[in-house]
CSV table of N, CA and C in Angstrom, one decimal:
chain,number,residue,atom,x,y,z
A,1034,MET,N,0.8,-1.1,-0.1
A,1034,MET,CA,0.0,-0.3,0.0
A,1034,MET,C,0.7,1.3,-0.5
A,1035,LEU,N,0.5,2.3,-0.8
A,1035,LEU,CA,1.5,3.5,-0.9
A,1035,LEU,C,0.8,4.2,-0.7
A,1036,PHE,N,1.4,5.5,0.4
A,1036,PHE,CA,0.6,6.6,0.7
A,1036,PHE,C,1.1,7.8,0.0
A,1037,ASP,N,2.6,7.7,-0.3
A,1037,ASP,CA,3.4,9.1,-0.7
A,1037,ASP,C,4.2,8.5,-2.1
A,1038,GLY,N,4.1,9.4,-3.0
A,1038,GLY,CA,5.8,9.3,-3.8
A,1038,GLY,C,4.9,8.3,-4.8
A,1039,SER,N,5.8,7.6,-5.3
A,1039,SER,CA,5.8,6.4,-6.4
A,1039,SER,C,6.4,5.4,-6.4
A,1040,VAL,N,6.4,4.1,-6.7
A,1040,VAL,CA,7.5,3.0,-6.6
A,1040,VAL,C,6.8,2.1,-7.8
A,1041,SER,N,8.3,1.6,-8.4
A,1041,SER,CA,8.2,1.0,-9.2
A,1041,SER,C,8.9,-0.4,-8.8
A,1042,PHE,N,8.1,-1.5,-9.0
A,1042,PHE,CA,8.8,-2.7,-8.7
A,1042,PHE,C,8.9,-4.0,-9.4
A,1043,GLY,N,9.7,-5.1,-9.6
A,1043,GLY,CA,9.9,-6.0,-11.0
A,1043,GLY,C,9.6,-7.7,-10.1
A,1044,ILE,N,8.5,-8.1,-10.7
A,1044,ILE,CA,8.6,-9.4,-10.4
A,1044,ILE,C,8.8,-10.3,-11.1
A,1045,ASP,N,9.9,-11.2,-11.2
A,1045,ASP,CA,10.3,-12.5,-11.8
A,1045,ASP,C,10.2,-13.5,-10.8
A,1046,SER,N,9.3,-14.4,-11.3
A,1046,SER,CA,9.1,-15.8,-10.8
A,1046,SER,C,8.8,-16.6,-11.9
A,1047,GLU,N,8.9,-17.6,-11.5
A,1047,GLU,CA,8.2,-19.2,-12.9
A,1047,GLU,C,6.7,-18.3,-13.4
A,1048,LYS,N,6.2,-18.0,-12.2
A,1048,LYS,CA,4.7,-18.2,-12.7
A,1048,LYS,C,4.3,-16.5,-13.1
A,1049,LEU,N,5.1,-15.3,-12.9
A,1049,LEU,CA,4.9,-14.2,-13.6
A,1049,LEU,C,6.2,-13.5,-13.6
A,1050,SER,N,6.1,-12.9,-14.7
A,1050,SER,CA,7.4,-12.1,-15.1
A,1050,SER,C,6.8,-10.1,-15.6
A,1051,ARG,N,6.8,-9.5,-14.5
A,1051,ARG,CA,6.3,-8.1,-14.5
A,1051,ARG,C,6.7,-6.9,-14.0
A,1052,THR,N,6.9,-5.7,-14.7
A,1052,THR,CA,7.3,-4.5,-13.6
A,1052,THR,C,6.1,-3.6,-13.3
A,1053,VAL,N,5.4,-3.4,-12.3
A,1053,VAL,CA,4.5,-2.5,-11.8
A,1053,VAL,C,4.8,-1.1,-11.2
A,1054,LYS,N,4.0,-0.4,-11.5
A,1054,LYS,CA,4.5,1.2,-10.9
A,1054,LYS,C,3.4,1.2,-10.3
A,1055,ILE,N,3.5,1.8,-8.7
A,1055,ILE,CA,2.0,2.3,-7.9
A,1055,ILE,C,2.3,3.7,-7.5
A,1056,GLU,N,1.0,4.2,-7.4
A,1056,GLU,CA,1.4,5.6,-7.0
A,1056,GLU,C,0.1,5.7,-5.6
A,1057,PRO,N,0.7,6.8,-5.2
A,1057,PRO,CA,-0.7,7.1,-4.0
A,1057,PRO,C,-2.2,6.6,-3.8
A,1058,GLY,N,-2.3,5.7,-3.2
A,1058,GLY,CA,-3.6,5.6,-3.3
A,1058,GLY,C,-4.1,4.3,-3.7
A,1059,GLN,N,-3.1,3.5,-3.9
A,1059,GLN,CA,-3.1,2.2,-4.6
A,1059,GLN,C,-2.0,1.2,-3.8
A,1060,VAL,N,-2.8,-0.1,-3.9
A,1060,VAL,CA,-2.2,-1.5,-3.1
A,1060,VAL,C,-2.2,-2.3,-4.2
A,1061,ALA,N,-0.5,-3.3,-3.8
A,1061,ALA,CA,-0.4,-4.1,-5.3
A,1061,ALA,C,-0.2,-5.2,-4.2
A,1062,GLN,N,-0.9,-6.2,-4.6
A,1062,GLN,CA,-0.5,-7.6,-4.0
A,1062,GLN,C,-0.4,-8.6,-5.1
A,1063,TYR,N,0.7,-9.6,-4.3
A,1063,TYR,CA,1.3,-10.5,-5.5
A,1063,TYR,C,1.1,-11.9,-4.7
A,1064,ASP,N,0.7,-12.7,-4.9
A,1064,ASP,CA,0.4,-13.8,-4.6
A,1064,ASP,C,1.4,-14.9,-5.0
A,1065,ARG,N,2.1,-15.4,-4.4
A,1065,ARG,CA,3.6,-16.4,-4.6
A,1065,ARG,C,2.7,-17.7,-5.0
A,1066,ASN,N,1.7,-18.3,-4.5
A,1066,ASN,CA,1.4,-19.6,-5.0
A,1066,ASN,C,0.7,-19.6,-6.6
A,1067,THR,N,0.1,-18.7,-6.9
A,1067,THR,CA,-0.6,-18.4,-8.3
A,1067,THR,C,-0.3,-17.7,-8.8
A,1068,GLY,N,1.0,-16.7,-8.8
A,1068,GLY,CA,1.4,-16.0,-9.6
A,1068,GLY,C,0.7,-14.7,-10.3
A,1069,ARG,N,-0.5,-14.3,-9.3
A,1069,ARG,CA,-1.3,-13.2,-9.4
A,1069,ARG,C,-1.2,-12.0,-8.9
A,1070,LEU,N,-1.1,-10.9,-9.7
A,1070,LEU,CA,-0.8,-9.8,-9.2
A,1070,LEU,C,-1.6,-9.0,-9.7
A,1071,GLU,N,-2.2,-8.1,-8.5
A,1071,GLU,CA,-3.6,-7.3,-8.8
A,1071,GLU,C,-3.0,-6.0,-7.9
A,1072,VAL,N,-3.3,-4.7,-8.5
A,1072,VAL,CA,-3.2,-3.3,-7.9
A,1072,VAL,C,-4.9,-2.8,-8.2
A,1073,SER,N,-5.0,-2.5,-6.7
A,1073,SER,CA,-6.4,-2.0,-6.7
A,1073,SER,C,-6.2,-0.4,-5.8
A,1074,GLY,N,-7.2,0.4,-5.8
A,1074,GLY,CA,-7.2,1.5,-5.0
A,1074,GLY,C,-7.7,1.4,-3.7
A,1075,CYS,N,-7.1,2.3,-2.8
A,1075,CYS,CA,-7.2,2.4,-1.4
A,1075,CYS,C,-7.3,3.7,-1.3
A,1076,ASN,N,-8.0,3.9,0.3
A,1076,ASN,CA,-8.3,5.2,0.6
A,1076,ASN,C,-7.3,5.8,1.8
A,1077,ARG,N,-6.6,6.3,1.3
A,1077,ARG,CA,-5.2,7.0,2.0
A,1077,ARG,C,-5.4,7.2,3.5
A,1078,GLY,N,-6.0,8.0,3.4
A,1078,GLY,CA,-6.6,8.9,4.5
A,1078,GLY,C,-7.1,7.9,6.0
A,1079,VAL,N,-7.8,7.1,5.5
A,1079,VAL,CA,-8.5,6.2,6.2
A,1079,VAL,C,-7.1,4.8,6.7
A,1080,TYR,N,-6.5,4.6,5.9
A,1080,TYR,CA,-5.3,3.7,6.1
A,1080,TYR,C,-4.3,4.3,6.8
A,1081,ARG,N,-3.8,5.2,6.7
A,1081,ARG,CA,-2.7,6.0,7.1
A,1081,ARG,C,-3.1,6.2,8.6
A,1082,ALA,N,-4.2,6.8,8.8
A,1082,ALA,CA,-5.0,6.9,10.2
A,1082,ALA,C,-4.7,5.7,10.8
A,1083,LEU,N,-5.2,4.6,10.2
A,1083,LEU,CA,-4.8,3.4,11.1
A,1083,LEU,C,-3.6,2.9,11.1
A,1084,CYS,N,-2.3,3.1,10.5
A,1084,CYS,CA,-1.1,2.6,10.7
A,1084,CYS,C,-0.7,3.6,11.6
A,1085,GLU,N,-0.8,5.1,11.7
A,1085,GLU,CA,-0.3,6.1,12.7
A,1085,GLU,C,-0.5,5.5,13.7
A,1086,GLU,N,-2.0,5.3,14.1
A,1086,GLU,CA,-2.3,4.9,15.7
A,1086,GLU,C,-2.3,3.3,15.6
A,1087,ASN,N,-1.0,2.6,15.0
A,1087,ASN,CA,-0.8,1.2,15.4
A,1087,ASN,C,-1.7,0.2,15.5
A,1088,ALA,N,-2.6,0.5,14.6
A,1088,ALA,CA,-3.9,-0.3,14.2
A,1088,ALA,C,-3.3,-1.5,13.4
A,1089,LEU,N,-3.9,-2.4,13.3
A,1089,LEU,CA,-3.8,-3.9,12.2
A,1089,LEU,C,-4.6,-3.5,11.6
A,1090,TYR,N,-3.9,-3.8,9.9
A,1090,TYR,CA,-5.1,-3.9,9.3
A,1090,TYR,C,-4.8,-5.2,8.0
A,1091,TYR,N,-5.3,-6.4,7.8
A,1091,TYR,CA,-5.1,-7.3,6.9
A,1091,TYR,C,-5.8,-7.3,6.1
A,1092,TYR,N,-5.5,-6.9,4.5
A,1092,TYR,CA,-6.7,-6.8,3.5
A,1092,TYR,C,-5.8,-8.0,2.8
A,1093,ASN,N,-7.0,-9.0,2.7
A,1093,ASN,CA,-6.8,-10.2,1.7
A,1093,ASN,C,-5.5,-10.9,1.7
A,1094,LEU,N,-5.0,-11.0,3.1
A,1094,LEU,CA,-3.5,-11.6,3.4
A,1094,LEU,C,-3.9,-13.0,3.3
A,1095,SER,N,-2.6,-13.8,3.0
A,1095,SER,CA,-2.5,-15.3,3.8
A,1095,SER,C,-2.4,-15.2,5.4
A,1096,MET,N,-3.1,-16.7,5.8
A,1096,MET,CA,-2.8,-16.4,7.4
A,1096,MET,C,-1.4,-16.6,7.5
A,1097,ARG,N,-1.2,-17.5,6.6
A,1097,ARG,CA,0.6,-17.3,6.9
A,1097,ARG,C,1.3,-15.9,6.5
A,1098,ASP,N,1.1,-15.2,6.0
A,1098,ASP,CA,1.6,-13.8,6.0
A,1098,ASP,C,1.1,-12.7,7.1
A,1099,ILE,N,0.0,-13.5,7.5
A,1099,ILE,CA,-0.6,-12.4,9.0
A,1099,ILE,C,0.2,-13.1,10.1
A,1100,ALA,N,0.1,-14.6,9.8
A,1100,ALA,CA,1.3,-15.3,11.0
A,1100,ALA,C,2.7,-14.8,11.3
A,1101,ARG,N,3.3,-14.3,10.2
A,1101,ARG,CA,4.6,-13.6,10.4
A,1101,ARG,C,4.4,-12.2,11.5
A,1102,ASP,N,3.4,-11.6,10.6
A,1102,ASP,CA,3.6,-10.5,11.3
A,1102,ASP,C,3.2,-10.0,12.8
A,1103,LEU,N,2.3,-11.2,13.1
A,1103,LEU,CA,1.9,-11.3,14.5
A,1103,LEU,C,3.1,-11.7,15.3
A,1104,GLU,N,3.9,-12.8,14.7
A,1104,GLU,CA,5.0,-13.2,15.3
A,1104,GLU,C,6.3,-11.7,15.5
A,1105,GLN,N,6.4,-11.0,14.7
A,1105,GLN,CA,7.2,-10.1,15.0
A,1105,GLN,C,6.7,-8.9,15.9
A,1106,ARG,N,5.2,-8.6,16.1
A,1106,ARG,CA,4.7,-7.7,16.7
A,1106,ARG,C,4.6,-8.4,18.2
A,1107,PHE,N,4.3,-9.3,18.6
A,1107,PHE,CA,4.2,-9.8,19.8
A,1107,PHE,C,4.9,-10.7,20.3
A,1108,GLY,N,6.2,-10.8,19.3
A,1108,GLY,CA,7.3,-11.7,20.0
A,1108,GLY,C,7.0,-13.0,20.2
A,1109,VAL,N,6.3,-13.7,19.2
A,1109,VAL,CA,5.8,-15.2,19.8
A,1109,VAL,C,6.5,-15.8,18.3
A,1110,ASN,N,6.2,-17.2,18.3
A,1110,ASN,CA,6.7,-18.2,17.2
A,1110,ASN,C,4.9,-18.8,16.9
A,1111,ILE,N,4.6,-18.8,15.7
A,1111,ILE,CA,3.4,-19.2,15.1
A,1111,ILE,C,3.7,-20.1,14.1
A,1112,ILE,N,3.5,-21.4,14.5
A,1112,ILE,CA,3.4,-22.5,13.5
A,1112,ILE,C,1.6,-23.0,13.1
A,1113,ILE,N,1.4,-23.1,11.8
A,1113,ILE,CA,0.3,-23.0,11.1
A,1113,ILE,C,0.4,-24.8,10.6
A,1114,THR,N,0.0,-25.5,11.5
A,1114,THR,CA,-0.1,-27.0,10.9
A,1114,THR,C,-0.7,-27.5,9.8
A,1115,SER,N,-2.0,-26.9,9.0
A,1115,SER,CA,-2.5,-27.1,8.5
A,1115,SER,C,-2.1,-25.9,6.7
A,1116,PRO,N,-1.9,-26.8,5.8
A,1116,PRO,CA,-1.5,-26.0,4.8
A,1116,PRO,C,-3.1,-25.3,4.1
A,1117,VAL,N,-4.1,-25.9,4.6
A,1117,VAL,CA,-5.5,-25.1,4.0
A,1117,VAL,C,-5.8,-23.7,4.7
A,1118,LEU,N,-5.4,-23.9,6.0
A,1118,LEU,CA,-5.3,-22.7,6.9
A,1118,LEU,C,-4.7,-21.9,6.5
A,1119,ALA,N,-3.1,-22.1,6.3
A,1119,ALA,CA,-2.1,-21.2,5.9
A,1119,ALA,C,-2.3,-20.3,4.9
A,1120,ASP,N,-3.3,-21.0,3.9
A,1120,ASP,CA,-3.3,-20.3,2.6
A,1120,ASP,C,-4.9,-19.4,2.4
A,1121,THR,N,-5.5,-19.9,3.7
A,1121,THR,CA,-6.4,-18.7,3.5
A,1121,THR,C,-6.7,-17.4,3.8
A,1122,ARG,N,-7.4,-16.7,2.5
A,1122,ARG,CA,-7.1,-15.0,2.8
A,1122,ARG,C,-7.9,-14.6,3.7
A,1123,ILE,N,-7.6,-13.6,4.5
A,1123,ILE,CA,-8.1,-12.6,5.7
A,1123,ILE,C,-8.5,-11.4,5.2
A,1124,PHE,N,-9.2,-10.9,5.4
A,1124,PHE,CA,-9.6,-9.4,5.4
A,1124,PHE,C,-9.8,-9.5,6.9
A,1125,ALA,N,-9.2,-8.2,7.7
A,1125,ALA,CA,-9.7,-8.0,9.3
A,1125,ALA,C,-9.1,-6.9,10.0
A,1126,MET,N,-9.1,-5.7,10.6
A,1126,MET,CA,-8.9,-4.5,10.9
A,1126,MET,C,-8.9,-4.9,12.7
A,1127,PHE,N,-8.2,-4.5,13.2
A,1127,PHE,CA,-8.0,-4.6,14.8
A,1127,PHE,C,-7.0,-3.1,14.8
A,1128,THR,N,-8.4,-2.3,15.8
A,1128,THR,CA,-8.1,-1.0,16.2
A,1128,THR,C,-7.8,-0.6,17.3
A,1129,ASN,N,-8.2,-1.4,18.5
A,1129,ASN,CA,-8.5,-1.3,19.9
A,1129,ASN,C,-7.4,-1.7,20.5
A,1130,ASN,N,-5.9,-1.6,20.1
A,1130,ASN,CA,-5.2,-2.5,21.0
A,1130,ASN,C,-5.6,-3.9,21.4
A,1131,GLU,N,-6.1,-4.9,20.5
A,1131,GLU,CA,-6.5,-6.0,20.7
A,1131,GLU,C,-5.4,-6.8,21.0
A,1132,SER,N,-5.7,-7.4,22.0
A,1132,SER,CA,-4.3,-8.6,22.4
A,1132,SER,C,-4.2,-9.7,21.3
A,1133,LEU,N,-3.0,-10.2,21.4
A,1133,LEU,CA,-2.9,-11.3,20.2
A,1133,LEU,C,-3.8,-12.5,20.8
A,1134,ASP,N,-4.4,-12.7,21.8
A,1134,ASP,CA,-5.3,-13.7,22.1
A,1134,ASP,C,-6.4,-13.3,21.1
A,1135,GLU,N,-7.1,-11.9,21.5
A,1135,GLU,CA,-8.2,-11.5,20.9
A,1135,GLU,C,-8.2,-11.4,19.1
A,1136,ILE,N,-6.8,-11.2,19.1
A,1136,ILE,CA,-6.8,-11.4,17.2
A,1136,ILE,C,-7.1,-12.8,16.9
A,1137,LEU,N,-6.3,-13.3,17.2
A,1137,LEU,CA,-6.6,-14.9,16.9
A,1137,LEU,C,-7.7,-15.6,17.1
A,1138,SER,N,-8.2,-15.3,18.2
A,1138,SER,CA,-9.7,-15.6,18.3
A,1138,SER,C,-10.9,-14.9,17.4
A,1139,ALA,N,-10.5,-13.9,17.2
A,1139,ALA,CA,-11.8,-13.2,15.9
A,1139,ALA,C,-10.9,-13.6,14.6
A,1140,ILE,N,-10.0,-13.8,14.2
A,1140,ILE,CA,-9.2,-14.6,12.9
A,1140,ILE,C,-10.2,-15.6,12.8
A,1141,GLY,N,-10.0,-16.9,14.0
A,1141,GLY,CA,-10.5,-18.2,14.1
A,1141,GLY,C,-11.9,-18.4,13.9
A,1142,ALA,N,-13.0,-17.2,14.2
A,1142,ALA,CA,-14.3,-17.4,14.4
A,1142,ALA,C,-14.8,-17.9,13.2
A,1143,GLY,N,-15.2,-18.9,13.3
A,1143,GLY,CA,-16.2,-19.3,11.7
A,1143,GLY,C,-15.3,-20.6,11.0
A,1144,ARG,N,-13.9,-20.3,11.1
A,1144,ARG,CA,-13.0,-21.0,10.5
A,1144,ARG,C,-12.6,-22.6,11.1
A,1145,ARG,N,-12.8,-22.7,12.2
A,1145,ARG,CA,-12.9,-24.1,13.4
A,1145,ARG,C,-11.1,-24.1,13.5
A,1146,MET,N,-10.5,-23.1,13.4
A,1146,MET,CA,-9.3,-22.9,14.0
A,1146,MET,C,-8.9,-23.4,15.3
A,1147,LYS,N,-7.7,-24.3,15.5
A,1147,LYS,CA,-7.6,-24.6,16.8
A,1147,LYS,C,-6.3,-24.0,17.6
A,1148,LEU,N,-6.4,-23.4,18.5
A,1148,LEU,CA,-5.1,-23.0,18.5
A,1148,LEU,C,-4.2,-23.7,20.0
A,1149,THR,N,-3.2,-24.1,20.1
A,1149,THR,CA,-2.6,-24.6,21.4
A,1149,THR,C,-1.1,-24.1,21.1
A,1150,ARG,N,-0.9,-23.8,22.8
A,1150,ARG,CA,0.5,-23.2,23.2
A,1150,ARG,C,1.5,-24.1,23.7
A,1151,THR,N,2.7,-23.6,23.6
A,1151,THR,CA,3.6,-24.5,24.2
A,1151,THR,C,4.7,-23.4,24.5
A,1152,ASP,N,5.0,-23.1,25.7
A,1152,ASP,CA,6.2,-21.9,26.0
A,1152,ASP,C,5.5,-20.8,25.1
A,1153,ASN,N,6.8,-20.4,24.1
A,1153,ASN,CA,6.5,-19.2,23.5
A,1153,ASN,C,6.3,-19.6,22.1
A,1154,THR,N,5.4,-20.7,21.8
A,1154,THR,CA,4.9,-21.3,20.4
A,1154,THR,C,3.3,-21.2,20.3
A,1155,ILE,N,2.8,-20.7,19.4
A,1155,ILE,CA,1.3,-20.8,19.0
A,1155,ILE,C,1.3,-21.9,17.8
A,1156,TYR,N,0.5,-22.9,18.1
A,1156,TYR,CA,0.2,-23.7,17.1
A,1156,TYR,C,-1.4,-23.6,16.6
A,1157,LEU,N,-1.2,-23.4,15.3
A,1157,LEU,CA,-2.8,-22.9,14.8
A,1157,LEU,C,-3.0,-24.2,13.7
A,1158,LYS,N,-4.1,-24.8,14.2
A,1158,LYS,CA,-4.4,-25.9,13.0
A,1158,LYS,C,-6.2,-26.1,12.8
């Protein structure tokens, strides 16, 4: 997602070889599994406020990518044991300083996601 300026970037993989330029108000998403690249518009004002207020906004991200972000933010290890869950695309927004448990509970609602903990590691299946 880009707020200011512009950026060009290239993707050169087995599934896609393309250069894209995005400008303020656009978001680019590349799915490594399918080779799909999507550029769409977004409301910069809303998302900038969310970022500056330390909110979390997951726009069509895989659970695998969300887990990586949560690991960094909360200092834990998250292991997803289900390939289906890891590839599940999520749309979620957290703006009230939710805890990790609250975030995982909200994401897992309706998905039959099971969570177990061992020391500093969370297992999702």
